Amino acid sequence: FTPPVIYSLENRQKLVYLVEARPEGDAGPLQPGQIVDVDLADSAR
């Protein structure tokens, strides 16, 4: 089975998702429009 869309490191710059995230640790200041990687934490809401 091959999904209809394959997400890879090569095409991720074309993908945009709106997320709300909080930087951890020594993350420097973020700028509007800055590209970042976000890891999802396992948290119960």
Short mmCIF file of C-alpha atoms in Angstrom, two decimals:
data_model
loop_
_atom_site.label_atom_id
_atom_site.label_comp_id
_atom_site.label_asym_id
_atom_site.label_seq_id
_atom_site.Cartn_x
_atom_site.Cartn_y
_atom_site.Cartn_z
CA PHE A 1 0.00 0.00 0.00
CA THR A 2 1.35 3.41 -0.93
CA PRO A 3 -0.36 6.47 0.57
CA PRO A 4 -1.59 9.06 -1.96
CA VAL A 5 0.89 11.63 -0.62
CA ILE A 6 4.42 10.84 0.49
CA TYR A 7 6.04 13.31 2.89
CA SER A 8 9.83 13.40 2.82
CA LEU A 9 12.66 15.67 3.89
CA GLU A 10 13.02 16.81 0.28
CA ASN A 11 9.46 18.17 -0.03
CA ARG A 12 8.83 19.39 3.53
CA GLN A 13 9.68 22.99 2.60
CA LYS A 14 6.50 23.02 0.49
CA LEU A 15 4.36 22.00 3.48
CA VAL A 16 3.06 24.61 5.92
CA TYR A 17 1.14 23.86 9.10
CA LEU A 18 -0.11 26.31 11.70
CA VAL A 19 0.84 25.03 15.16
CA GLU A 20 1.09 26.46 18.64
CA ALA A 21 4.32 25.39 20.32
CA ARG A 22 6.57 26.39 23.20
CA PRO A 23 10.37 26.35 22.83
CA GLU A 24 12.28 24.28 25.38
CA GLY A 25 15.62 24.73 27.06
CA ASP A 26 18.12 27.06 25.48
CA ALA A 27 16.16 27.74 22.30
CA GLY A 28 17.06 31.20 21.10
CA PRO A 29 14.54 33.86 20.11
CA LEU A 30 12.26 32.87 17.24
CA GLN A 31 11.48 35.17 14.33
CA PRO A 32 8.18 35.37 12.40
CA GLY A 33 8.37 33.13 9.34
CA GLN A 34 11.32 31.16 10.69
CA ILE A 35 11.37 27.50 9.66
CA VAL A 36 11.51 25.17 12.66
CA ASP A 37 11.19 21.47 13.41
CA VAL A 38 8.59 20.55 16.03
CA ASP A 39 8.52 17.29 17.97
CA LEU A 40 5.15 16.30 19.40
CA ALA A 41 5.17 15.43 23.08
CA ASP A 42 2.91 12.74 24.48
CA SER A 43 0.57 14.74 26.67
CA ALA A 44 -2.96 14.05 27.81
CA ARG A 45 -5.36 16.96 27.42
#
